[in-house]
CSV table of C-alpha atoms and ligand atoms in Angstrom, one decimal:
chain,number,residue,atom,x,y,z
A,1,MET,CA,8.0,-39.3,11.2
A,2,SER,CA,4.7,-41.1,12.4
A,3,SER,CA,1.5,-38.9,11.9
A,4,THR,CA,-0.2,-40.5,14.7
A,5,PRO,CA,1.0,-38.4,17.4
A,6,ILE,CA,0.5,-35.0,16.3
A,7,SER,CA,-3.0,-35.5,14.7
A,8,LEU,CA,-4.0,-37.2,17.8
A,9,LYS,CA,-2.9,-34.5,19.9
A,10,LEU,CA,-4.6,-31.9,17.7
A,11,PHE,CA,-7.7,-33.7,18.5
A,12,GLU,CA,-7.2,-34.0,22.2
A,13,ILE,CA,-6.4,-30.3,22.7
A,14,GLY,CA,-9.4,-29.4,20.9
A,15,ALA,CA,-7.5,-27.7,17.9
A,16,ILE,CA,-9.7,-30.0,15.6
A,17,LYS,CA,-13.4,-30.4,16.8
A,18,PHE,CA,-16.5,-32.2,15.5
A,19,GLY,CA,-19.8,-31.4,15.9
A,20,SER,CA,-22.1,-28.3,14.2
A,21,PHE,CA,-20.4,-25.0,14.1
A,22,LYS,CA,-21.5,-22.0,12.2
A,23,LEU,CA,-18.6,-20.6,10.4
A,24,LYS,CA,-18.2,-16.7,9.5
A,25,SER,CA,-19.7,-17.2,6.4
A,26,GLY,CA,-23.0,-18.7,8.1
A,27,ILE,CA,-22.2,-22.2,6.4
A,28,GLU,CA,-23.0,-24.9,9.1
A,29,SER,CA,-19.8,-27.1,9.2
A,30,PRO,CA,-19.4,-30.4,11.0
A,31,ILE,CA,-15.7,-29.7,11.6
A,32,TYR,CA,-13.7,-26.7,13.4
A,33,ILE,CA,-10.2,-26.2,13.2
A,34,ASP,CA,-8.3,-23.6,15.3
A,35,LEU,CA,-4.7,-24.3,15.2
A,36,ARG,CA,-3.7,-21.1,17.1
A,37,LEU,CA,-4.2,-23.2,20.0
A,38,ILE,CA,-1.1,-24.8,19.3
A,39,ALA,CA,0.9,-22.1,20.9
A,40,SER,CA,-0.5,-23.1,24.3
A,41,TYR,CA,1.1,-26.4,24.1
A,42,PRO,CA,4.8,-25.9,24.0
A,43,GLU,CA,5.7,-29.6,23.5
A,44,LEU,CA,3.2,-30.1,20.7
A,45,LEU,CA,4.4,-26.6,19.2
A,46,LYS,CA,8.1,-28.1,19.4
A,47,GLN,CA,7.1,-31.4,17.7
A,48,ILE,CA,5.2,-29.7,14.9
A,49,SER,CA,8.0,-27.4,14.0
A,50,GLN,CA,10.5,-30.2,14.2
A,51,ALA,CA,8.3,-32.1,11.8
A,52,LEU,CA,8.1,-29.0,9.5
A,53,LEU,CA,11.8,-28.4,9.4
A,54,GLN,CA,12.3,-32.2,8.6
A,55,LYS,CA,9.8,-31.5,5.5
A,56,VAL,CA,11.8,-29.0,3.6
A,57,ASN,CA,15.3,-29.1,2.5
A,58,ARG,CA,17.3,-26.6,4.6
A,59,GLU,CA,19.2,-25.7,1.2
A,60,THR,CA,16.2,-24.3,-0.2
A,61,TYR,CA,15.7,-21.2,2.2
A,62,ASP,CA,17.6,-18.5,3.9
A,63,VAL,CA,14.7,-16.9,6.3
A,64,LEU,CA,11.7,-18.1,7.8
A,65,CYS,CA,8.3,-15.8,7.6
A,66,GLY,CA,5.0,-17.0,9.3
A,67,VAL,CA,1.8,-16.0,7.8
A,68,PRO,CA,0.1,-13.7,10.4
A,69,TYR,CA,-1.2,-14.4,13.0
A,70,GLY,CA,-1.9,-18.0,13.2
A,71,ALA,CA,1.8,-19.2,12.1
A,72,LEU,CA,3.8,-16.6,14.1
A,73,SER,CA,4.4,-19.0,17.0
A,74,ILE,CA,5.4,-22.0,14.9
A,75,ALA,CA,7.7,-19.7,12.8
A,76,THR,CA,9.4,-18.5,15.7
A,77,ALA,CA,9.7,-22.2,17.1
A,78,MET,CA,11.3,-23.3,13.8
A,79,SER,CA,13.7,-20.5,13.7
A,80,LEU,CA,14.6,-21.3,17.3
A,81,GLN,CA,15.2,-24.9,16.5
A,82,SER,CA,16.9,-24.3,13.3
A,83,GLY,CA,18.8,-21.3,13.8
A,84,CYS,CA,17.4,-20.0,10.9
A,85,PRO,CA,16.6,-16.3,11.0
A,86,LEU,CA,13.1,-15.1,11.1
A,87,ILE,CA,11.4,-12.1,9.8
A,88,ILE,CA,7.8,-10.7,10.3
A,89,ARG,CA,5.3,-9.4,8.0
A,90,ARG,CA,3.2,-6.6,9.3
A,91,LYS,CA,-0.7,-7.3,8.3
A,92,GLU,CA,-2.2,-3.9,9.4
A,93,THR,CA,-0.3,-1.7,6.7
A,94,LYS,CA,-0.7,-3.7,3.7
A,95,SER,CA,-3.4,-1.6,2.3
A,96,TYR,CA,-1.6,1.4,1.3
A,97,GLY,CA,1.7,0.8,2.7
A,98,THR,CA,4.3,3.6,2.8
A,99,LYS,CA,5.4,2.1,6.2
A,100,GLN,CA,7.7,-1.1,6.7
A,101,VAL,CA,5.7,-4.1,5.8
A,102,ILE,CA,8.5,-6.8,6.6
A,103,GLU,CA,10.2,-6.3,9.8
A,104,GLY,CA,13.5,-7.9,10.5
A,105,VAL,CA,16.9,-8.1,8.8
A,106,TYR,CA,17.2,-9.4,5.2
A,107,GLN,CA,18.6,-9.1,1.9
A,108,SER,CA,17.2,-8.5,-1.5
A,109,GLY,CA,17.3,-11.8,-3.4
A,110,GLN,CA,17.2,-14.3,-0.1
A,111,ARG,CA,14.8,-17.1,-0.3
A,112,CYS,CA,12.2,-17.3,2.1
A,113,LEU,CA,10.2,-20.2,3.5
A,114,ILE,CA,6.8,-19.1,4.2
A,115,ILE,CA,5.1,-20.9,7.4
A,116,GLU,CA,1.4,-21.1,7.8
A,117,ASP,CA,-1.1,-23.6,10.0
A,118,LEU,CA,-3.7,-24.3,7.8
A,119,ILE,CA,-4.5,-23.8,4.1
A,120,THR,CA,-7.8,-23.5,2.0
A,121,SER,CA,-7.7,-21.7,-0.9
A,122,GLY,CA,-4.2,-20.2,-0.5
A,123,ALA,CA,-5.0,-16.8,-0.5
A,124,SER,CA,-3.4,-15.7,2.8
A,125,ILE,CA,0.0,-17.4,1.8
A,126,LEU,CA,-0.2,-15.6,-1.4
A,127,GLU,CA,-0.9,-12.0,0.1
A,128,THR,CA,2.3,-12.9,2.5
A,129,ALA,CA,4.2,-14.0,-0.6
A,130,LYS,CA,3.4,-11.0,-2.5
A,131,ASP,CA,4.7,-8.6,0.3
A,132,LEU,CA,7.9,-10.6,0.6
A,133,GLN,CA,8.3,-10.2,-3.1
A,134,THR,CA,7.7,-6.7,-2.9
A,135,ALA,CA,10.6,-6.3,-0.4
A,136,GLY,CA,12.6,-8.3,-2.7
A,137,LEU,CA,12.8,-12.0,-1.3
A,138,LYS,CA,12.3,-15.1,-3.4
A,139,ILE,CA,9.5,-17.3,-2.5
A,140,THR,CA,9.4,-21.0,-3.8
A,141,ASP,CA,8.1,-23.1,-0.9
A,142,ALA,CA,5.6,-23.0,1.8
A,143,ALA,CA,5.3,-25.3,4.6
A,144,LEU,CA,2.3,-26.0,6.9
A,145,ILE,CA,0.5,-28.4,9.2
A,146,ILE,CA,-2.8,-29.1,7.6
A,147,ASP,CA,-4.1,-29.1,3.8
A,148,ARG,CA,-7.7,-29.1,3.7
A,149,GLN,CA,-7.5,-30.2,0.1
A,150,GLN,CA,-9.8,-27.4,-1.5
A,151,GLY,CA,-7.5,-26.2,-4.2
A,152,GLY,CA,-5.2,-23.9,-2.4
A,153,VAL,CA,-1.9,-26.3,-3.2
A,154,GLN,CA,-2.7,-26.2,-6.9
A,155,HIS,CA,-3.6,-22.5,-6.8
A,156,LEU,CA,-0.2,-21.8,-5.0
A,157,GLN,CA,1.7,-24.2,-7.6
A,158,LYS,CA,0.5,-22.1,-10.3
A,159,GLU,CA,2.2,-18.9,-8.7
A,160,GLY,CA,5.3,-21.1,-8.4
A,161,ILE,CA,5.2,-21.9,-4.7
A,162,ARG,CA,5.5,-25.5,-3.7
A,163,VAL,CA,3.6,-26.6,-0.7
A,164,HIS,CA,4.6,-29.0,2.0
A,165,ALA,CA,2.0,-30.1,4.0
A,166,LEU,CA,2.3,-32.5,7.3
A,167,PHE,CA,-1.2,-33.7,6.6
A,168,THR,CA,-4.1,-33.5,4.4
A,169,LEU,CA,-7.6,-33.3,6.4
A,170,PRO,CA,-8.7,-36.8,5.2
A,171,GLU,CA,-5.4,-38.3,6.3
A,172,ILE,CA,-6.3,-36.9,9.7
A,173,LEU,CA,-9.8,-38.2,9.8
A,174,GLN,CA,-8.4,-41.6,8.6
A,175,GLU,CA,-6.0,-41.5,11.6
A,176,LEU,CA,-8.9,-40.5,14.1
A,177,GLU,CA,-11.2,-43.2,12.8
A,178,GLN,CA,-8.3,-46.0,13.1
A,179,GLN,CA,-7.6,-44.7,16.6
A,180,GLY,CA,-11.3,-45.2,17.5
A,181,LYS,CA,-11.8,-41.4,18.2
A,182,LEU,CA,-14.3,-40.9,15.3
A,183,SER,CA,-17.0,-43.0,13.6
A,184,SER,CA,-17.1,-43.7,10.0
A,185,ASP,CA,-20.3,-41.6,9.7
A,186,VAL,CA,-18.7,-38.5,11.2
A,187,VAL,CA,-15.6,-39.1,8.6
A,188,GLN,CA,-18.2,-39.5,5.9
A,189,GLU,CA,-20.0,-36.5,6.9
A,190,VAL,CA,-17.0,-34.3,7.1
A,191,LEU,CA,-15.6,-35.8,3.6
A,192,THR,CA,-18.7,-34.9,1.9
A,193,PHE,CA,-18.9,-31.3,3.3
A,194,LEU,CA,-15.3,-30.9,2.4
A,195,GLU,CA,-16.1,-32.1,-1.1
A,196,ASN,CA,-19.1,-29.6,-1.4
A,197,GLN,CA,-16.9,-26.9,-0.3
A,198,LYS,CA,-14.1,-27.6,-3.0
A,199,THR,CA,-16.4,-26.4,-5.7
A,200,GLN,CA,-17.1,-23.0,-3.9
A,201,VAL,CA,-13.3,-22.0,-3.5
A,202,PRO,CA,-11.1,-20.9,-4.6
A,203,GLN,CA,-13.1,-18.8,-7.0
A,204,GLN,CA,-12.1,-16.9,-10.3
A,205,LYS,CA,-11.3,-13.3,-9.8
A,206,ARG,CA,-11.4,-11.9,-13.2
A,207,ILE,CA,-9.3,-8.7,-13.9
A,208,LEU,CA,-11.0,-6.2,-16.1
A,209,SER,CA,-9.2,-5.1,-19.5
A,210,TYR,CA,-8.7,-1.5,-20.3
A,211,SER,CA,-11.3,-1.8,-22.8
A,212,GLU,CA,-13.9,-2.9,-20.4
A,213,ARG,CA,-13.1,-0.2,-17.8
A,214,ALA,CA,-13.5,2.2,-20.8
A,215,GLN,CA,-17.1,1.4,-20.6
A,216,LEU,CA,-17.4,1.9,-16.9
A,217,ALA,CA,-15.4,5.0,-16.4
A,218,THR,CA,-17.6,7.8,-15.3
A,219,ASN,CA,-15.3,10.6,-16.3
A,220,PRO,CA,-15.1,11.3,-20.0
A,221,VAL,CA,-11.1,11.8,-20.1
A,222,ALA,CA,-10.7,8.3,-18.3
A,223,LYS,CA,-12.9,6.5,-20.9
A,224,LYS,CA,-10.8,8.0,-23.7
A,225,LEU,CA,-7.7,6.8,-22.1
A,226,PHE,CA,-8.5,3.5,-21.3
A,227,ALA,CA,-9.9,3.0,-24.9
A,228,LEU,CA,-6.8,4.5,-26.6
A,229,MET,CA,-4.3,2.2,-24.2
A,230,GLU,CA,-6.0,-1.0,-25.6
A,231,GLU,CA,-6.2,0.6,-29.1
A,232,LYS,CA,-2.3,1.6,-29.3
A,233,GLU,CA,-1.5,-1.1,-27.0
A,234,THR,CA,0.3,1.1,-24.5
A,235,ASN,CA,0.3,1.8,-20.9
A,236,LEU,CA,3.2,4.3,-20.9
A,237,ALA,CA,3.5,8.0,-20.1
A,238,PHE,CA,6.3,10.1,-21.0
A,239,ASN,CA,7.6,13.4,-19.5
A,240,PRO,CA,10.0,15.2,-21.7
A,241,ASP,CA,11.3,17.4,-18.6
A,242,VAL,CA,13.4,19.8,-20.7
A,243,SER,CA,13.8,23.4,-21.3
A,244,SER,CA,13.9,24.2,-24.8
A,245,LYS,CA,10.7,24.1,-26.7
A,246,GLU,CA,12.5,22.7,-29.9
A,247,LYS,CA,13.9,20.0,-28.2
A,248,PHE,CA,10.8,19.3,-26.2
A,249,LEU,CA,8.5,19.3,-29.4
A,250,LYS,CA,11.1,16.8,-31.2
A,251,LEU,CA,11.1,14.5,-28.2
A,252,VAL,CA,7.3,14.4,-28.2
A,253,ASP,CA,7.0,13.8,-32.1
A,254,LEU,CA,9.7,11.0,-31.7
A,255,VAL,CA,7.8,9.1,-28.7
A,256,GLY,CA,4.1,10.1,-29.7
A,257,PRO,CA,3.6,6.7,-31.6
A,258,PHE,CA,4.4,4.8,-28.6
A,259,ILE,CA,2.7,6.6,-25.3
A,260,CYS,CA,-0.8,7.2,-24.2
A,261,VAL,CA,-0.3,10.2,-22.3
A,262,LEU,CA,2.3,12.8,-22.6
A,263,LYS,CA,3.1,14.5,-19.2
A,264,THR,CA,4.1,18.0,-19.1
A,265,HIS,CA,5.8,20.6,-16.8
A,266,ILE,CA,4.9,23.5,-19.0
A,267,ASP,CA,6.5,26.0,-16.6
A,268,ILE,CA,10.0,24.3,-17.2
A,269,LEU,CA,10.6,25.6,-20.7
A,270,GLU,CA,12.5,28.8,-21.1
A,271,ASP,CA,11.2,30.0,-24.4
A,272,PHE,CA,7.6,29.0,-23.8
A,273,ASP,CA,5.1,30.9,-26.0
A,274,GLU,CA,1.8,30.1,-27.6
A,275,SER,CA,3.3,28.2,-30.5
A,276,VAL,CA,4.2,25.3,-28.1
A,277,ILE,CA,0.8,24.7,-27.3
A,278,ILE,CA,-0.4,24.7,-31.0
A,279,GLU,CA,2.2,22.4,-32.0
A,280,LEU,CA,1.8,20.1,-28.8
A,281,GLN,CA,-1.8,19.8,-29.9
A,282,LYS,CA,-1.2,18.9,-33.4
A,283,LEU,CA,1.1,16.3,-32.3
A,284,ALA,CA,-1.5,14.9,-29.8
A,285,GLU,CA,-3.9,14.8,-32.8
A,286,LYS,CA,-1.3,13.1,-35.1
A,287,HIS,CA,-0.2,10.3,-32.6
A,288,ASN,CA,-3.3,9.8,-30.6
A,289,PHE,CA,-2.3,10.6,-27.0
A,290,LEU,CA,-3.7,12.7,-24.2
A,291,ILE,CA,-2.1,15.7,-22.6
A,292,PHE,CA,-1.4,15.6,-19.0
A,293,GLU,CA,0.1,18.9,-17.4
A,294,ASP,CA,1.7,18.0,-14.0
A,295,ARG,CA,0.7,21.0,-12.2
A,296,LYS,CA,0.2,19.6,-8.7
A,297,PHE,CA,-2.3,22.4,-7.7
A,298,ALA,CA,-2.5,23.0,-4.0
A,299,ASP,CA,-4.2,26.1,-3.3
A,300,ILE,CA,-7.7,27.1,-2.1
A,301,GLY,CA,-10.5,26.7,-4.5
A,302,THR,CA,-10.7,30.3,-5.9
A,303,ILE,CA,-7.1,30.7,-6.6
A,304,VAL,CA,-6.7,27.2,-8.4
A,305,GLN,CA,-9.6,28.3,-10.7
A,306,MET,CA,-7.3,31.2,-12.0
A,307,GLN,CA,-4.1,29.1,-11.9
A,308,TYR,CA,-6.1,26.6,-14.1
A,309,CYS,CA,-7.6,28.8,-16.5
A,310,GLN,CA,-5.6,32.2,-16.3
A,311,GLY,CA,-2.1,33.3,-16.3
A,312,MET,CA,0.6,32.6,-19.1
A,313,TYR,CA,-0.4,29.0,-19.5
A,314,HIS,CA,-4.3,28.6,-19.6
A,315,ILE,CA,-3.8,25.1,-18.8
A,316,ALA,CA,-7.6,24.4,-18.8
A,317,ASP,CA,-7.5,25.2,-22.5
A,318,TRP,CA,-5.1,22.5,-23.6
A,319,ALA,CA,-4.4,19.8,-21.0
A,320,ASP,CA,-7.0,17.0,-21.1
A,321,ILE,CA,-5.7,16.1,-17.5
A,322,THR,CA,-4.3,17.5,-14.4
A,323,ASN,CA,-3.4,16.9,-10.8
A,324,ALA,CA,-4.0,18.2,-7.6
A,325,HIS,CA,-3.1,17.7,-3.9
A,326,ILE,CA,-5.8,17.2,-1.4
A,327,LEU,CA,-4.3,18.8,1.5
A,328,PRO,CA,-6.6,22.0,1.1
A,329,GLY,CA,-9.7,19.6,1.2
A,330,PRO,CA,-12.5,19.0,-1.4
A,331,GLY,CA,-12.7,22.9,-2.0
A,332,ILE,CA,-9.7,22.3,-4.6
A,333,ILE,CA,-11.8,19.7,-6.5
A,334,GLU,CA,-14.6,21.9,-6.9
A,335,GLY,CA,-12.8,24.9,-7.7
A,336,LEU,CA,-11.0,23.2,-10.7
A,337,LYS,CA,-14.2,21.4,-11.8
A,338,SER,CA,-16.0,24.5,-12.1
A,339,ALA,CA,-13.3,26.3,-13.8
A,340,ALA,CA,-13.5,24.1,-17.1
A,341,PRO,CA,-17.6,23.5,-17.2
A,342,ASN,CA,-17.5,23.0,-21.0
A,343,LYS,CA,-14.6,20.7,-21.7
A,344,ASP,CA,-14.0,17.0,-21.1
A,345,ARG,CA,-11.4,17.4,-18.4
A,346,GLY,CA,-10.2,14.6,-15.8
A,347,LEU,CA,-8.4,15.2,-12.6
A,348,LEU,CA,-5.9,12.8,-10.9
A,349,LEU,CA,-5.4,13.2,-7.1
A,350,LEU,CA,-2.1,12.9,-5.8
A,351,ALA,CA,-2.2,9.9,-3.2
A,352,GLN,CA,1.3,9.0,-3.1
A,353,MET,CA,4.5,10.1,-4.3
A,354,SER,CA,7.7,8.2,-5.3
A,355,SER,CA,10.1,10.4,-3.6
A,356,LYS,CA,12.1,9.2,-0.7
A,357,GLY,CA,10.8,10.4,2.8
A,358,SER,CA,7.3,11.5,1.3
A,359,LEU,CA,5.1,12.4,4.1
A,360,PHE,CA,2.1,10.7,2.7
A,361,THR,CA,0.4,8.5,5.3
A,362,PRO,CA,-2.1,5.5,4.7
A,363,GLU,CA,-4.9,7.6,6.3
A,364,TYR,CA,-4.3,10.3,3.8
A,365,THR,CA,-4.0,8.1,0.7
A,366,ALA,CA,-7.2,6.6,2.0
A,367,GLN,CA,-9.0,10.1,2.0
A,368,ALA,CA,-7.7,10.5,-1.5
A,369,VAL,CA,-9.8,7.6,-2.4
A,370,LYS,CA,-13.0,8.6,-0.5
A,371,LEU,CA,-12.7,12.1,-2.3
A,372,ALA,CA,-12.3,10.6,-5.9
A,373,GLU,CA,-15.4,8.3,-5.0
A,374,GLU,CA,-17.4,11.3,-4.1
A,375,HIS,CA,-16.4,13.4,-7.4
A,376,SER,CA,-16.1,10.6,-9.8
A,377,ASP,CA,-17.6,12.9,-12.6
A,378,PHE,CA,-14.4,15.0,-12.7
A,379,VAL,CA,-11.8,12.8,-10.8
A,380,MET,CA,-10.5,10.1,-13.1
A,381,GLY,CA,-7.9,8.7,-10.8
A,382,PHE,CA,-4.7,8.9,-8.6
A,383,ILE,CA,-0.9,9.5,-8.9
A,384,CYS,CA,0.2,6.8,-6.7
A,385,GLN,CA,2.6,4.1,-6.0
A,386,GLN,CA,0.3,1.1,-6.0
A,387,LYS,CA,-3.5,0.2,-6.6
A,388,LEU,CA,-5.5,1.7,-4.3
A,389,THR,CA,-9.0,0.6,-5.1
A,390,ASP,CA,-10.8,-2.2,-6.9
A,391,ASP,CA,-13.3,0.5,-8.4
A,392,PRO,CA,-12.5,-0.1,-12.2
A,393,ARG,CA,-13.4,3.6,-13.0
A,394,PHE,CA,-10.1,4.8,-11.6
A,395,VAL,CA,-7.0,5.0,-13.4
A,396,HIS,CA,-4.0,4.6,-11.3
A,397,MET,CA,-0.8,6.4,-12.9
A,398,THR,CA,2.7,5.8,-11.2
A,399,PRO,CA,5.9,7.9,-11.6
A,400,GLY,CA,9.4,6.8,-10.6
A,401,VAL,CA,9.8,4.3,-13.2
A,402,HIS,CA,13.0,3.2,-14.6
A,403,LEU,CA,14.3,0.1,-16.1
A,404,ALA,CA,18.0,0.4,-15.1
A,405,SER,CA,18.2,2.7,-12.1
A,406,SER,CA,17.0,2.7,-8.6
A,407,GLY,CA,17.1,6.4,-8.0
A,408,ASP,CA,18.5,9.9,-8.1
A,409,ALA,CA,20.8,11.5,-5.8
A,410,ILE,CA,17.9,13.9,-4.4
A,411,GLY,CA,15.2,11.4,-3.4
A,412,GLN,CA,13.7,10.1,-6.6
A,413,GLN,CA,13.1,6.2,-6.0
A,414,TYR,CA,12.6,4.0,-9.1
A,415,ASN,CA,10.8,0.7,-9.9
A,416,SER,CA,10.7,-1.4,-12.8
A,417,PRO,CA,7.5,-1.3,-15.1
A,418,GLU,CA,6.9,-5.2,-14.4
A,419,PHE,CA,6.9,-4.2,-10.7
A,420,VAL,CA,4.5,-1.2,-10.9
A,421,ILE,CA,2.1,-3.0,-13.3
A,422,GLY,CA,2.4,-6.6,-12.4
A,423,THR,CA,3.1,-6.6,-8.8
A,424,LYS,CA,1.7,-2.8,-7.7
A,425,GLU,CA,-1.2,-3.3,-10.0
A,426,THR,CA,-1.4,0.1,-11.0
A,427,ASP,CA,-2.3,1.2,-14.6
A,428,VAL,CA,0.0,3.5,-16.2
A,429,ILE,CA,4.0,3.9,-15.9
A,430,ILE,CA,5.2,7.1,-16.2
A,431,VAL,CA,8.8,7.5,-17.3
A,432,GLY,CA,11.0,10.4,-17.9
A,433,ARG,CA,14.7,10.3,-17.5
A,434,GLY,CA,14.7,6.3,-18.3
A,435,ILE,CA,13.9,7.4,-21.9
A,436,LEU,CA,15.3,10.9,-21.9
A,437,GLN,CA,18.7,10.1,-20.9
A,438,ALA,CA,18.9,6.6,-22.9
A,439,ASP,CA,21.7,6.3,-25.5
A,440,ASN,CA,19.0,5.8,-28.0
A,441,PRO,CA,15.6,7.5,-26.7
A,442,SER,CA,13.6,5.8,-29.6
A,443,GLU,CA,14.7,2.5,-28.8
A,444,ALA,CA,14.0,3.0,-25.1
A,445,VAL,CA,10.5,4.2,-25.7
A,446,GLU,CA,9.6,1.0,-27.2
A,447,ARG,CA,11.3,-1.0,-24.6
A,448,TYR,CA,9.4,0.6,-21.8
A,449,ARG,CA,6.4,0.5,-23.8
A,450,LYS,CA,7.0,-3.3,-24.1
A,451,ALA,CA,7.5,-3.8,-20.6
A,452,GLY,CA,4.7,-2.0,-19.4
A,453,TRP,CA,2.2,-3.7,-22.0
A,454,GLN,CA,3.6,-7.3,-21.3
A,455,ALA,CA,3.0,-6.9,-17.3
A,456,TYR,CA,-0.6,-5.7,-18.2
A,457,GLN,CA,-1.3,-8.7,-20.3
A,458,GLN,CA,0.1,-11.2,-17.8
A,459,ARG,CA,-2.1,-9.6,-15.2
A,460,LEU,CA,-5.1,-10.2,-17.3
A,461,GLU,CA,-4.6,-13.8,-17.4
A,462,PRO,CA,-7.3,-15.1,-14.9
A,463,ALA,CA,-6.1,-15.1,-11.5
A,464,LEU,CA,-7.5,-17.1,-8.7
A,465,ILE,CA,-8.3,-15.7,-5.2
B,501,5BU,P1,11.8,10.7,-14.1
B,501,5BU,O1,12.9,11.5,-15.0
B,501,5BU,O2,11.4,9.4,-14.5
B,501,5BU,O3,12.3,10.6,-12.6
B,501,5BU,O4,10.6,11.8,-13.9
B,501,5BU,C1,9.6,11.4,-13.1
B,501,5BU,C2,8.4,12.7,-13.5
B,501,5BU,O5,7.4,12.1,-12.6
B,501,5BU,C3,8.7,14.0,-12.9
B,501,5BU,O6,8.2,14.7,-14.1
B,501,5BU,C4,8.2,14.4,-11.7
B,501,5BU,O7,7.6,15.5,-11.5
B,501,5BU,C5,6.9,13.4,-11.7
B,501,5BU,N1,6.6,12.8,-10.4
B,501,5BU,C6,7.5,11.8,-9.8
B,501,5BU,O8,8.6,11.9,-10.0
B,501,5BU,N2,7.1,11.4,-8.7
B,501,5BU,C7,5.9,11.9,-7.8
B,501,5BU,O9,5.6,11.1,-6.8
B,501,5BU,C8,4.9,12.8,-8.7
B,501,5BU,C9,5.4,13.2,-9.9
B,501,5BU,BR1,3.3,13.2,-7.9
């Protein structure tokens, strides 16, 4: 269809303005585009949504999703005209989402067409695509009204998303000039401005390697862990949750060469005695891994001090890492820290859990991040289901990982190593039964190591924001 009517109407309703405008970034711009105005002009909205529907082959998508909020009305209009179902992405819950991020009816494996009004760097579309992919949807195409031609289309192409734009911004300028709405001087001014902007976006966002993060970490155990992950090429932690010490130690010896962390529940062992600890420490030395007692402390400072250093297990003597709930407040961190003053020890805060119906809320998770920042000498990171902070000092460790199962009968929920490290951007996968119950555990441990490591390496490739 002819581009004239739409671009002219966008100009007439003031969705594209020329003059001098101060942008959020402080930059003076000769052009201002606000396509949200389209929602107030139903005829134009209809015309645009029809044009967008014609732009993309209907065979290539099953559902529609508009990037919030600018494109919600456009996606809705397209849904009404085509009969294609719509889903909605919530913007607010994206940071630490235990809540439903995608609303509506859809099935894993369905193809979703993303709708947007304007593309600059492509970051907004990518953010929406990531959430949709996390929900199991496939994203291959995005349709939008205006491409500012500032690198967004190429950026998305690299991520496997084809962009279908009704117009490029230079095409609109040309049209308006031909229609006598703009002088050639203004067109030139805007084109020069766009050209200068191009060099500024998109920027490179470099992801730090584990060894770079070893340099930055403020907790000594986090430093050791990052360094040994890089050295052994593994981001796999294993938990041999078995009750016999003989079986436990045999398993540890078997998986030792492939793991960075051995996670224990020492109180599961029915025949525990001190020899377990002596042998475990020898194996940690032999295979170069750290020991993490998954004790999940949850009491007041004074009691956790005793639980950490005394009793049957003397955890602080042998476990490089332990973890704690933050429910009692910062006293639990201070209590544990003061209990092992002369040793290199690290604490992980429980910020999210993998189990179904877990009561962790985004606010609680955010508090864990805040407490970690305030105690970064002792707190080395989090037990979580997704990356919680860009602060490179903190390790994100994720349980609930399995290559073949989606969960157990009593609430465990599993994700793949690729999803956890690649999509959720955490650092360490914690695997138990995926290896323990495999037909061939020594083959399985290498499979998990490789999957986790490959996902990390893929993430390291320079990403554009
Ligand atoms: P699995 O066999 O891979 O399901 O074992 C998971 C381990 O991780 C097990 O030792 C749990 O105690 C631990 N875990 C978990 O599964 N989910 C969580 O949110 C936390 C710990 Br915290």
